[in-house]
CSV table of C-alpha atoms and ligand atoms in Angstrom, one decimal:
chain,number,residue,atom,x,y,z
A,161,UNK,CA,-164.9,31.3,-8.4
A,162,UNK,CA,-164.6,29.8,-11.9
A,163,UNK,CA,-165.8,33.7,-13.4
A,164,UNK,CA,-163.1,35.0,-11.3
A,165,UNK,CA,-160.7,33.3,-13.0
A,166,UNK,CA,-161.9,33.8,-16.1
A,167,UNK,CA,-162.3,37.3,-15.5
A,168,UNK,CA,-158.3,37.4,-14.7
A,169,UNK,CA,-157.6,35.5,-17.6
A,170,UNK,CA,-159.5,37.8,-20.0
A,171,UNK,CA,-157.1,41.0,-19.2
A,172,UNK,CA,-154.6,41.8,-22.0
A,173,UNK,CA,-151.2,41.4,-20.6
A,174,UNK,CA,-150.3,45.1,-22.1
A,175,UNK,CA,-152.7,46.5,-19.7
A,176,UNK,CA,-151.7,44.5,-16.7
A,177,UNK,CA,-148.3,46.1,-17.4
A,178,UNK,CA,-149.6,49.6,-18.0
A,179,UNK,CA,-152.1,49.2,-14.5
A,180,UNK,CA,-148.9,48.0,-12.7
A,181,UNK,CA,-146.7,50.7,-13.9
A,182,UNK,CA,-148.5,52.8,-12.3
A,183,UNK,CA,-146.9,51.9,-9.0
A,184,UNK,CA,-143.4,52.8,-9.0
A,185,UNK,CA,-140.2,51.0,-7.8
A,186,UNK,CA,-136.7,52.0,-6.9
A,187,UNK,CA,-133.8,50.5,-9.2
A,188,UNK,CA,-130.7,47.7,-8.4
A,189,UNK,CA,-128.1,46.3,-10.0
A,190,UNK,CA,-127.6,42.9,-8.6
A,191,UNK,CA,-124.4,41.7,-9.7
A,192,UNK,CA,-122.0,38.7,-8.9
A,193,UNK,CA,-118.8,37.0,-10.1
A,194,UNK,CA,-119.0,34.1,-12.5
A,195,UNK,CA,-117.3,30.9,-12.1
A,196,UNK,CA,-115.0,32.0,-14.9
A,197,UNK,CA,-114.2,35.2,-13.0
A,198,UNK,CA,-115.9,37.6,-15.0
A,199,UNK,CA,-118.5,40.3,-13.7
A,200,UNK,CA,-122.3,40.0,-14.1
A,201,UNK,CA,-124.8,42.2,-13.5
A,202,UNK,CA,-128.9,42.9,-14.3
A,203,UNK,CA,-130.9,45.7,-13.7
A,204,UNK,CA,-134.0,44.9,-11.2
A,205,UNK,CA,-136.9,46.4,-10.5
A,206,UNK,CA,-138.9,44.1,-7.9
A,207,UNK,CA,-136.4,44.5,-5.1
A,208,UNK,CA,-137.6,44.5,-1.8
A,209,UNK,CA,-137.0,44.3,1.7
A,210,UNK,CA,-138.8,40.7,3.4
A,211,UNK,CA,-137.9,39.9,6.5
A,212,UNK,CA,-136.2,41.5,9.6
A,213,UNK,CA,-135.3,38.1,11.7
A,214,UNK,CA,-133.8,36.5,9.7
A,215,UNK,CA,-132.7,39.7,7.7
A,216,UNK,CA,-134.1,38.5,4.1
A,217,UNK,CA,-134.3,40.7,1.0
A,218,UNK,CA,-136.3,39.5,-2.3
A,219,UNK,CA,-136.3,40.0,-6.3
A,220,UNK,CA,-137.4,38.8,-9.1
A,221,UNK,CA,-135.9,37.7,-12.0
A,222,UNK,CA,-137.8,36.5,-15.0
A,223,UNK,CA,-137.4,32.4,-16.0
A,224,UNK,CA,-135.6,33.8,-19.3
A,225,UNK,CA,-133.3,35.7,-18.0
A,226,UNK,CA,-130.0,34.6,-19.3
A,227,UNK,CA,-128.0,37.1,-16.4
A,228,UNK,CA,-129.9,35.1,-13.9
A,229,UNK,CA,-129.5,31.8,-14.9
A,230,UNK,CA,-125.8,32.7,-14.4
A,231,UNK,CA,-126.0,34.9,-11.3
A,232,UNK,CA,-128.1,32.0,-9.4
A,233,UNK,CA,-124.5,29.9,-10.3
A,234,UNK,CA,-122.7,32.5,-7.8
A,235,UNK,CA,-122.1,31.9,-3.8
A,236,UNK,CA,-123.0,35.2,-3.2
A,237,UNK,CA,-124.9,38.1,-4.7
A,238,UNK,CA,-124.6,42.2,-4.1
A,239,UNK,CA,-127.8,44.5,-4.4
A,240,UNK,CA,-126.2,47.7,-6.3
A,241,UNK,CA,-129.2,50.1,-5.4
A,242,UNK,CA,-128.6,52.9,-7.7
A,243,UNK,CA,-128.8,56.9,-7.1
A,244,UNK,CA,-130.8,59.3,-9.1
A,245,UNK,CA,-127.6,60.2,-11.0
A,246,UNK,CA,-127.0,56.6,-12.5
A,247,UNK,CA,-129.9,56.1,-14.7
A,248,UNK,CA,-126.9,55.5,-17.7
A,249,UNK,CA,-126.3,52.3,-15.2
A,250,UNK,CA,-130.0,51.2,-15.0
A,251,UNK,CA,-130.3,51.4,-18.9
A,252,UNK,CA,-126.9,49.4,-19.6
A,253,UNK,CA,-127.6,46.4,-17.4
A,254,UNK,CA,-131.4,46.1,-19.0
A,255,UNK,CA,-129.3,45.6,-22.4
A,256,UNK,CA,-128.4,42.8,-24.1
A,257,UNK,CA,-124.7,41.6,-24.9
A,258,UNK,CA,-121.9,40.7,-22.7
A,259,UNK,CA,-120.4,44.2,-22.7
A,260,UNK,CA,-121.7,45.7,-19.4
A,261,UNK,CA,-119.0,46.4,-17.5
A,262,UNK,CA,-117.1,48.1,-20.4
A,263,UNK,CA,-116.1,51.3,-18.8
A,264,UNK,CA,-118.4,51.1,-15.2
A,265,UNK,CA,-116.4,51.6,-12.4
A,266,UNK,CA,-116.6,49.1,-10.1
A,267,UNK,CA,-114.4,46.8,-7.0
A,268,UNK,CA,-115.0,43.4,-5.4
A,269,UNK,CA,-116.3,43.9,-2.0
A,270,UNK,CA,-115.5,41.1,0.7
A,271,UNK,CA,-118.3,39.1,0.0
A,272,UNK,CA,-116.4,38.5,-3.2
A,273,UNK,CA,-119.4,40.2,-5.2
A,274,UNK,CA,-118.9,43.6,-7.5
A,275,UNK,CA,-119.8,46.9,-5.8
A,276,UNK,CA,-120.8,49.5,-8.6
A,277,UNK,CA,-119.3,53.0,-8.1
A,278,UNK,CA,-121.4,55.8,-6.9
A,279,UNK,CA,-124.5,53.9,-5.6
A,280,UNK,CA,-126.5,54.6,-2.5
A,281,UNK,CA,-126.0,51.6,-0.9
A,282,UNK,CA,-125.0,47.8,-1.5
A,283,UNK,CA,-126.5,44.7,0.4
A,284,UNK,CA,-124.6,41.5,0.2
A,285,UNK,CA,-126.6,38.4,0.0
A,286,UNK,CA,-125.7,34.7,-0.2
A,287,UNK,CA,-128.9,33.1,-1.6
A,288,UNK,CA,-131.5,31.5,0.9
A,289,UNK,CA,-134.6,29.9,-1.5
A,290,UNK,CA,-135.3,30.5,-5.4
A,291,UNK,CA,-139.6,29.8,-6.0
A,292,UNK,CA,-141.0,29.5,-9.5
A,293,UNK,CA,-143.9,31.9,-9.7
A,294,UNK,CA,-145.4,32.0,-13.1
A,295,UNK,CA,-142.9,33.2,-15.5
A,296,UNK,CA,-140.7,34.7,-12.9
A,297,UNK,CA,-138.9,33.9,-9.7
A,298,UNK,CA,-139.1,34.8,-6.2
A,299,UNK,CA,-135.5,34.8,-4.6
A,300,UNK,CA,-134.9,35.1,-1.0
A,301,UNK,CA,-131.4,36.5,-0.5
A,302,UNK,CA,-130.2,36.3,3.7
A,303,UNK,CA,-128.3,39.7,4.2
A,304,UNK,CA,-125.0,38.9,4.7
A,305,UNK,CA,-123.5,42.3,4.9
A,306,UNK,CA,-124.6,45.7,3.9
A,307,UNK,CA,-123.9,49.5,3.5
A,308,UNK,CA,-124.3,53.0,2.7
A,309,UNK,CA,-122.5,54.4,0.1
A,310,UNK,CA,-124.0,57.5,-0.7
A,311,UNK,CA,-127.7,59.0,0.8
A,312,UNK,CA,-128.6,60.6,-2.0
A,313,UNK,CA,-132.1,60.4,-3.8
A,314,UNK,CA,-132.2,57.4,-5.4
A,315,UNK,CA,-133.3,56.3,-8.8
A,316,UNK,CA,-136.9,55.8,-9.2
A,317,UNK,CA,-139.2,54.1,-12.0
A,318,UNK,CA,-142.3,54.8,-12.9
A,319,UNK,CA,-144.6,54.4,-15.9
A,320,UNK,CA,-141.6,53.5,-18.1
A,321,UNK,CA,-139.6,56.8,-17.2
A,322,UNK,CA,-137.0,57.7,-14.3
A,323,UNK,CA,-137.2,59.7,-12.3
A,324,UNK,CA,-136.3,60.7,-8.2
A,325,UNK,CA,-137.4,61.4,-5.2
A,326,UNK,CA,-138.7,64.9,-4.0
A,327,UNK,CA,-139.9,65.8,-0.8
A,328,UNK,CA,-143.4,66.9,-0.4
A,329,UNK,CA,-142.5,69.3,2.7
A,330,UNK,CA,-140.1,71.5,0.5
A,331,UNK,CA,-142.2,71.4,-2.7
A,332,UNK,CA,-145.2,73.6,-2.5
A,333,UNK,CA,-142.7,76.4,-4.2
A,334,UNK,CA,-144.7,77.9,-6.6
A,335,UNK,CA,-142.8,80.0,-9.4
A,336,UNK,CA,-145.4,82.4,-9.9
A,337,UNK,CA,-145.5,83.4,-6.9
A,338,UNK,CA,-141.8,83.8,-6.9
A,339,UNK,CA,-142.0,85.7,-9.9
A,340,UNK,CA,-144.7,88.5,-9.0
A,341,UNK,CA,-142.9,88.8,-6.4
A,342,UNK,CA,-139.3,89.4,-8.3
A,343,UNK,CA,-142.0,91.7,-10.1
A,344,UNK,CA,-143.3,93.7,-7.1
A,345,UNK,CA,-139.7,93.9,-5.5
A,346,UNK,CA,-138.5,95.8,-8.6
A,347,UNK,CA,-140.7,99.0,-7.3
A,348,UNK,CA,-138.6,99.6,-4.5
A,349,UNK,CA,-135.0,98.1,-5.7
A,350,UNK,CA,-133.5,101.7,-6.1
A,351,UNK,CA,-134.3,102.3,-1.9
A,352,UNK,CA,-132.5,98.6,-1.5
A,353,UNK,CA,-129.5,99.7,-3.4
A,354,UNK,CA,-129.6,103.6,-1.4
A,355,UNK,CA,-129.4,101.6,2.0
A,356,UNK,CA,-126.8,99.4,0.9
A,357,UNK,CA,-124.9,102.0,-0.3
A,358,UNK,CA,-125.3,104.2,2.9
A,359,UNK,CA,-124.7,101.2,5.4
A,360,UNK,CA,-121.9,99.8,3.8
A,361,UNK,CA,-123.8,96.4,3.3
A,362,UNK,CA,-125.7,94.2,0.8
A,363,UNK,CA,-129.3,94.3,1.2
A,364,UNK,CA,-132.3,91.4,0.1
A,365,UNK,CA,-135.8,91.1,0.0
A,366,UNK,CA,-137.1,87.8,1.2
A,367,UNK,CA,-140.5,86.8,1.4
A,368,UNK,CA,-142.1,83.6,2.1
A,369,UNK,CA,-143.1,80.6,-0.6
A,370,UNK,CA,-144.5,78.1,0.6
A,371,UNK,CA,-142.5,76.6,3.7
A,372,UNK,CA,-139.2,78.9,2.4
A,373,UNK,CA,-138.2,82.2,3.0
A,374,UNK,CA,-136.9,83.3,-0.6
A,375,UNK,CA,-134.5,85.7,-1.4
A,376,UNK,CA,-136.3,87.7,-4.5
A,377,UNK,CA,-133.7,90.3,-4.5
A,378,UNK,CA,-130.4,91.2,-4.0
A,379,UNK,CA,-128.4,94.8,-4.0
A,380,UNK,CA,-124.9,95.2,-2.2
A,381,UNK,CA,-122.8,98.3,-1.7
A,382,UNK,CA,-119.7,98.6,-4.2
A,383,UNK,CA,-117.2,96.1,-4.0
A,384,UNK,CA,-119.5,93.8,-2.1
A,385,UNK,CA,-120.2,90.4,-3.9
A,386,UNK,CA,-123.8,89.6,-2.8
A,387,UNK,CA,-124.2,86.2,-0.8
A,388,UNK,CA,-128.1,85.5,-1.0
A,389,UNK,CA,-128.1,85.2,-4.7
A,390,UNK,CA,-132.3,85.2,-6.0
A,391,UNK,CA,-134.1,82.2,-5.3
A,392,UNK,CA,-132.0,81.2,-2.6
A,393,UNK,CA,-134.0,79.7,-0.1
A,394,UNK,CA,-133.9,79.6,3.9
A,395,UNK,CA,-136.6,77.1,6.1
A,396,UNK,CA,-139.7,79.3,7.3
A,397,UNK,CA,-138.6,78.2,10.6
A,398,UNK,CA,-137.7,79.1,14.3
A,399,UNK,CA,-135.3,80.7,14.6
A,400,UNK,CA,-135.3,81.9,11.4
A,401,UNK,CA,-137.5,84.2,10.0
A,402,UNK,CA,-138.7,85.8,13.2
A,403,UNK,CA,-139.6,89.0,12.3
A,404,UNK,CA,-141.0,87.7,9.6
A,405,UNK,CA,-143.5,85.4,11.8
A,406,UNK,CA,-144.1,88.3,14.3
A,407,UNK,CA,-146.0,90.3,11.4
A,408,UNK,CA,-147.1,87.2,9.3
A,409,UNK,CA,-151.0,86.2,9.5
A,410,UNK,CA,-151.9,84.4,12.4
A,411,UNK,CA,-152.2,81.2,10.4
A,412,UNK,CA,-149.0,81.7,8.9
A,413,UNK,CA,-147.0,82.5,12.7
A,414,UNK,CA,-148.6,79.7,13.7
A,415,UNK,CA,-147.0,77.2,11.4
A,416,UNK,CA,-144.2,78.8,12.0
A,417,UNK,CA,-143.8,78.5,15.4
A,418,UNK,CA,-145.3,74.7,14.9
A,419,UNK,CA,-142.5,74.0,12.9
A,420,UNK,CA,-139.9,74.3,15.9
A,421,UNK,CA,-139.2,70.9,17.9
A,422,UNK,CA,-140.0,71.7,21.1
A,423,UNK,CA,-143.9,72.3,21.2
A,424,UNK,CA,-144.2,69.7,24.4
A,425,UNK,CA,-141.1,72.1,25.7
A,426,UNK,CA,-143.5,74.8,26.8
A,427,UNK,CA,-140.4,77.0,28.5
A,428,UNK,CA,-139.1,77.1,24.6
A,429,UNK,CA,-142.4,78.1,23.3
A,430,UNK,CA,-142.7,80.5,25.7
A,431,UNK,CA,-139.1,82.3,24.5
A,432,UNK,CA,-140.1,81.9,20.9
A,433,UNK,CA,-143.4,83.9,21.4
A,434,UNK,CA,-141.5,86.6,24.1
A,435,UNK,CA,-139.3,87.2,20.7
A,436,UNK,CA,-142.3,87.5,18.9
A,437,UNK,CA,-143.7,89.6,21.0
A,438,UNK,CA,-140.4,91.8,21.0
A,439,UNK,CA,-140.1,91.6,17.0
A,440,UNK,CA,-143.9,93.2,16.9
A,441,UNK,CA,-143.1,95.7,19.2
A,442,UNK,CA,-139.3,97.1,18.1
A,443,UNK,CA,-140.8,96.2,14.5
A,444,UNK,CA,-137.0,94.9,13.6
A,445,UNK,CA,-134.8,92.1,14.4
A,446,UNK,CA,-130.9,91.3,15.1
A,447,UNK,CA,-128.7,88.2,15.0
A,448,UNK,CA,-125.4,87.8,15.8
A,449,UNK,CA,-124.0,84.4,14.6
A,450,UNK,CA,-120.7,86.4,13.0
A,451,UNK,CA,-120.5,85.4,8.9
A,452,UNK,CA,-121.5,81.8,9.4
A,453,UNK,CA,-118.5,80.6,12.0
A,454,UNK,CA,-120.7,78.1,12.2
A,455,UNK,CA,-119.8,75.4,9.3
A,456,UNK,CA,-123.0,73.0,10.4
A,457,UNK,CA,-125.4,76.3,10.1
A,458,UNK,CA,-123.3,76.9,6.7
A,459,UNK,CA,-123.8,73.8,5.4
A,460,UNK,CA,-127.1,72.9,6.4
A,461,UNK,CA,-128.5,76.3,4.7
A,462,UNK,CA,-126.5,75.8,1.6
A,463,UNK,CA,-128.1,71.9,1.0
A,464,UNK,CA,-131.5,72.9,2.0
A,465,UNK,CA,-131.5,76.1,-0.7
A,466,UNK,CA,-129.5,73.8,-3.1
A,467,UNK,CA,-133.1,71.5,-3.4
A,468,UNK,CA,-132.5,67.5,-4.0
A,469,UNK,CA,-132.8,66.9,0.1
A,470,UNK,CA,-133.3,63.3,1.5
A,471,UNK,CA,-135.8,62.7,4.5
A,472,UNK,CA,-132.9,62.4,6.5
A,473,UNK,CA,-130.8,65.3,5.5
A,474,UNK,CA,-134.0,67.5,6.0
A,475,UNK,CA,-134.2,66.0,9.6
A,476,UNK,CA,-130.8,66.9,10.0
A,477,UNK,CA,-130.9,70.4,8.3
A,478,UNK,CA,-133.9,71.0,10.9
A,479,UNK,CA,-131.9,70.3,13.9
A,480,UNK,CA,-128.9,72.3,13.3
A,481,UNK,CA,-131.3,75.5,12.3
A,482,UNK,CA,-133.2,74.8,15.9
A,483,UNK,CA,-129.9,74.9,17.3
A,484,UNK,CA,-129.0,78.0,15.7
A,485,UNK,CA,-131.3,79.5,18.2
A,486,UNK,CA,-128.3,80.9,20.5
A,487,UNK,CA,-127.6,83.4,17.6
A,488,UNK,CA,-131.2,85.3,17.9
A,489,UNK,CA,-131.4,85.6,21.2
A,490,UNK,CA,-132.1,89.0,22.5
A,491,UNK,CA,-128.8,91.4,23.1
A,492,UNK,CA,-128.5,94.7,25.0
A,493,UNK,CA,-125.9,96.4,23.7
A,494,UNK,CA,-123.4,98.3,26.1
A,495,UNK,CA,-121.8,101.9,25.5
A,496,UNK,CA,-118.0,100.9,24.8
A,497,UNK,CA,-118.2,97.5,23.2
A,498,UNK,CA,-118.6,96.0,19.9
A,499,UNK,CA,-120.4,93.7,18.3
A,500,UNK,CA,-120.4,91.8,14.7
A,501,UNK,CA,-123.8,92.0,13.8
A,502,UNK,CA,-125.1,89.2,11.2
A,503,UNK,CA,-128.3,90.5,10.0
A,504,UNK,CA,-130.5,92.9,10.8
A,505,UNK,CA,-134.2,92.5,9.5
A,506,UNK,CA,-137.1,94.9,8.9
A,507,UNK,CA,-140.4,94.7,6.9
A,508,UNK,CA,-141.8,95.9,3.8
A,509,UNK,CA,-146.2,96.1,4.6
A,510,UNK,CA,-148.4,96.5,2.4
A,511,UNK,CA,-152.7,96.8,3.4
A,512,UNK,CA,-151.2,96.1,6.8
A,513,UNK,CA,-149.5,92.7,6.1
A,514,UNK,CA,-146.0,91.9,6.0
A,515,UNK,CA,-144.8,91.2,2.3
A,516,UNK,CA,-141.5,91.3,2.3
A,517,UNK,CA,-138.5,91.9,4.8
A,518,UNK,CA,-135.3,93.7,4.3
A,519,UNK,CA,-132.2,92.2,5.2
A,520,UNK,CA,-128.9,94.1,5.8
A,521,UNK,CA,-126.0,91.5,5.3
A,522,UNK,CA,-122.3,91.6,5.1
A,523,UNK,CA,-122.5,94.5,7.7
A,524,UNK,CA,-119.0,95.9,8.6
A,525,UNK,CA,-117.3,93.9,11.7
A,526,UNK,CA,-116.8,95.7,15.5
A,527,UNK,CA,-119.6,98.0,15.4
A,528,UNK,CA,-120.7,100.2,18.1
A,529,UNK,CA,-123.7,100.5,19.6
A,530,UNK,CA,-124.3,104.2,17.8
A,531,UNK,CA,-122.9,103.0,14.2
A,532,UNK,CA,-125.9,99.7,15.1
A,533,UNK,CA,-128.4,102.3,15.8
A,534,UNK,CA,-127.8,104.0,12.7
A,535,UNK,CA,-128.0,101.0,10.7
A,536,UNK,CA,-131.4,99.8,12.1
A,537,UNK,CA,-132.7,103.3,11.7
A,538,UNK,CA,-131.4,103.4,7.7
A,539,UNK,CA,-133.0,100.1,7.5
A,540,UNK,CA,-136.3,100.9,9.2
A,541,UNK,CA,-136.7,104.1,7.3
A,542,UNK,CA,-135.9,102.8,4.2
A,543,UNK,CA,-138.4,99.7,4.8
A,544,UNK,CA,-140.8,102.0,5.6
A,545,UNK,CA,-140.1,103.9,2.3
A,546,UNK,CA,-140.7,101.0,0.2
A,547,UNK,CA,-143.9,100.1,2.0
A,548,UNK,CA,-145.2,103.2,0.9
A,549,UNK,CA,-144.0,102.4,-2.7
A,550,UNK,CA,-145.2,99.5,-2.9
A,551,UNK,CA,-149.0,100.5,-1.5
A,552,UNK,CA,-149.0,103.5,-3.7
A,553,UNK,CA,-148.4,100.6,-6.8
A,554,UNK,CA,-152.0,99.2,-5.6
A,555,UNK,CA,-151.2,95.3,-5.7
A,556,UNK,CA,-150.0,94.2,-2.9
A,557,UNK,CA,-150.9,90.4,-3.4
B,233,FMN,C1,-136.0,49.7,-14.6
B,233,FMN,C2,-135.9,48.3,-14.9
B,233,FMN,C3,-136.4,47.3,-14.0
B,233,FMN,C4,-136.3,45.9,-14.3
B,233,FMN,N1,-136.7,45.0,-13.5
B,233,FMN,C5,-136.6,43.7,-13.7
B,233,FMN,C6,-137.0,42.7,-12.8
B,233,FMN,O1,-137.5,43.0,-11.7
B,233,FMN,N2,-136.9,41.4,-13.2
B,233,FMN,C7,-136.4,41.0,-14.4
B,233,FMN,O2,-136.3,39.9,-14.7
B,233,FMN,N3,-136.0,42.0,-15.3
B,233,FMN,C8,-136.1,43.3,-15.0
B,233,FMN,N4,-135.6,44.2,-15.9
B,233,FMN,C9,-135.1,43.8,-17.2
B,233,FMN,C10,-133.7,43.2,-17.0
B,233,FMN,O3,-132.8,44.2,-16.6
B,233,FMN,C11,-133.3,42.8,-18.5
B,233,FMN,O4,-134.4,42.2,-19.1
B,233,FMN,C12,-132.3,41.7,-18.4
B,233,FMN,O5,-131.2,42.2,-17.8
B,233,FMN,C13,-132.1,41.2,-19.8
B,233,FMN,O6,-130.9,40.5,-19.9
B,233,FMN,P1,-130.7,38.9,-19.6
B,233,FMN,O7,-131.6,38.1,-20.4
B,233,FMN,O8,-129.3,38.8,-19.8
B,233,FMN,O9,-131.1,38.8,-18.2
B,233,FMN,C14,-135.7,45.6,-15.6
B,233,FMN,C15,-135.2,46.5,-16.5
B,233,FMN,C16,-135.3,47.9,-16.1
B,233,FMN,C17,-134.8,48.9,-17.1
């Protein structure tokens, strides 16, 4: 018992700091008003939620800490709890001086504490219990009130540096990967830009990285602005990328096809691998959601390819994809009518795997079945084209 002790008492305090900044922490700004009116504010590191019933949060403030001494003087205190975007913020209320409100943009919330601009989220607190430990304090605020601002990633702090958070499930994207295969695509771009041209239409190569389908290039018939700019990124998900899953490595399909939310739905399952099935067999696919009417498929594709994602919005960005199903399903299409056509998809092989697909975009409005025919058949042939390009180059991997 006594070596213990002595044992913790012979560790330099520089490496207790060093050991514990290895575990990171998220970064507040708890502020209040002073008894003279004026704002106060210090950044905090030891935040953290205590206690669901009663709701209780903690921090903890050193015993020297002049901010704290006067924040303690306050009825009520507001947890700032800052956004990846605000380290500036984090940085001027660590500083000394009285001057750290010049020029923030903040407002008294009702609690009669200040609200920083631009934070995730705020948590209002009148204080419940304030214990010495050692050379800090433990305070116990009870949650009075609390909101959220902004879900964005928040700031994070870890070994002395900022930094944010970044989900593991979108980050296996590994740049050489993407750029052997910007290097591959560049065999075959002239029969992308010849299919373009004769369709009328932009055409991409996509292949997948990681969890994403990536766009790795891009041609598009004259006056046609391309809309998958390179290195935009689409989920490797149902209903997406089904042609690309029909001719993928089992493995690979099978991830795929895990990644849709209704594996305990086994009629669902059972649709997903009939259009499978179909894909493998036709050897191309269709969709017809029209150019994005859909503003929640819009928008959930633009976030997820635009990277910085939150658990939430992923969750989110996952749902509305699943229920972009509708657009993929299977179409005959009837002598005399039209149709607006959103994509139509066929594959580059090389060794007999699928390396990349074609994608015909921007395809003109109120087709008929014959001009749709004539597309798929451009699209197929000149898929098939760069297939053989691409074997003929030897490296298909
Ligand atoms: C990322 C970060 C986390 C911090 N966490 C704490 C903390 O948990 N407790 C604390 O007392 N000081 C913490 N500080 C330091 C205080 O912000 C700073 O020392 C204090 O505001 C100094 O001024 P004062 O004496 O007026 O309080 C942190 C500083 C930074 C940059």
């Amino acid at each position: 018992m006594t070596q213990d002790a002595t044992a913790v008492q012979s560790i330099d305090p520089a490496r207790f700091r060093q050991v514990l900044g290895h575990y990171p922490t998220g970064v507040v700004v708890i502020t209040a008003i002073r008894p003279d009116g004026q704002p106060l504010g210090m950044t905090v590191g030891s935040f953290s939620s205590v206690s669901l019933d009663p709701m209780l949060v903690s921090f903890m403030p050193t015993t020297a800490s002049k901010s704290f001494q006067a924040l303690r003087e306050a009825d009520c205190f507001c947890v700032n709890v800052l956004a990846a975007d605000q380290e500036a913020l984090a940085r001027r209320f660590a500083r000394s001086g009285p001057d750290r409100f010049e020029d923030v943009l903040w407002s008294v919330a009702e609690s009669g504490a200040p609200v920083l601009d631009g934070t995730v989220a705020s948590i209002h607190c009148t204080f419940d219990s304030i214990v010495e430990a050692g050379d800090h304090y433990i305070v116990l605020g009870a949650v009075q009130a609390l909101e959220v601002h902004r879900p964005v990633s928040p700031l994070l702090f870890f070994q002395g540096g900022y930094g944010k958070f970044s989900l593991l499930a979108v980050e296996d994207r590994s740049p050489s990967e993407m750029i052997e295969s910007v290097r591959l695509v560049e065999t075959f771009r002239g029969t992308m830009q010849d299919v373009a041209d004769a369709v009328g239409a932009e055409c991409s190569a996509l292949t997948v990285i990681g969890s994403d389908l990536t766009v790795v290039a891009t041609a598009a018939a004259g006056g046609l602005a391309p809309h998958g700019s390179l290195g935009s990124r689409i989920p490797y998900m149902p209903p997406l990328g089904e042609l690309y899953a029909a001719l993928d490595a089992d493995e690979s399909a099978l991830r795929w096809l895990g990644r849709a939310a209704s594996l305990e739905d086994e009629d669902v399952m059972d649709r997903y691998r009939e259009r499978l099935e179909l894909a493998r067999e036709r050897g191309w696919s269709m969709s017809f959601a029209g150019e994005y009417p859909d503003v929640a498929l819009f928008d959930a594709l633009r976030d997820y390819s635009g990277g910085d994602l939150t658990p939430v919005r992923l969750a989110e960005i996952r749902e509305v994809i699943r229920s972009a199903n509708k657009y993929y399903e299977h179409r005959d299409l009837v002598e005399g009518e039209r149709y607006d056509v959103t994509s139509i998809v066929a594959p580059v092989m090389c060794d007999g795997l699928i390396r990349f697909v074609l994608r015909l975009r921007q395809l003109p409005t109120q087709a008929t079945p014959a001009q749709i025919s004539a597309w798929i058949d451009a699209l197929t042939d000149a898929a098939a084209t760069a297939s053989e390009t691409l074997s003929a180059h030897g490296s298909c991997r």
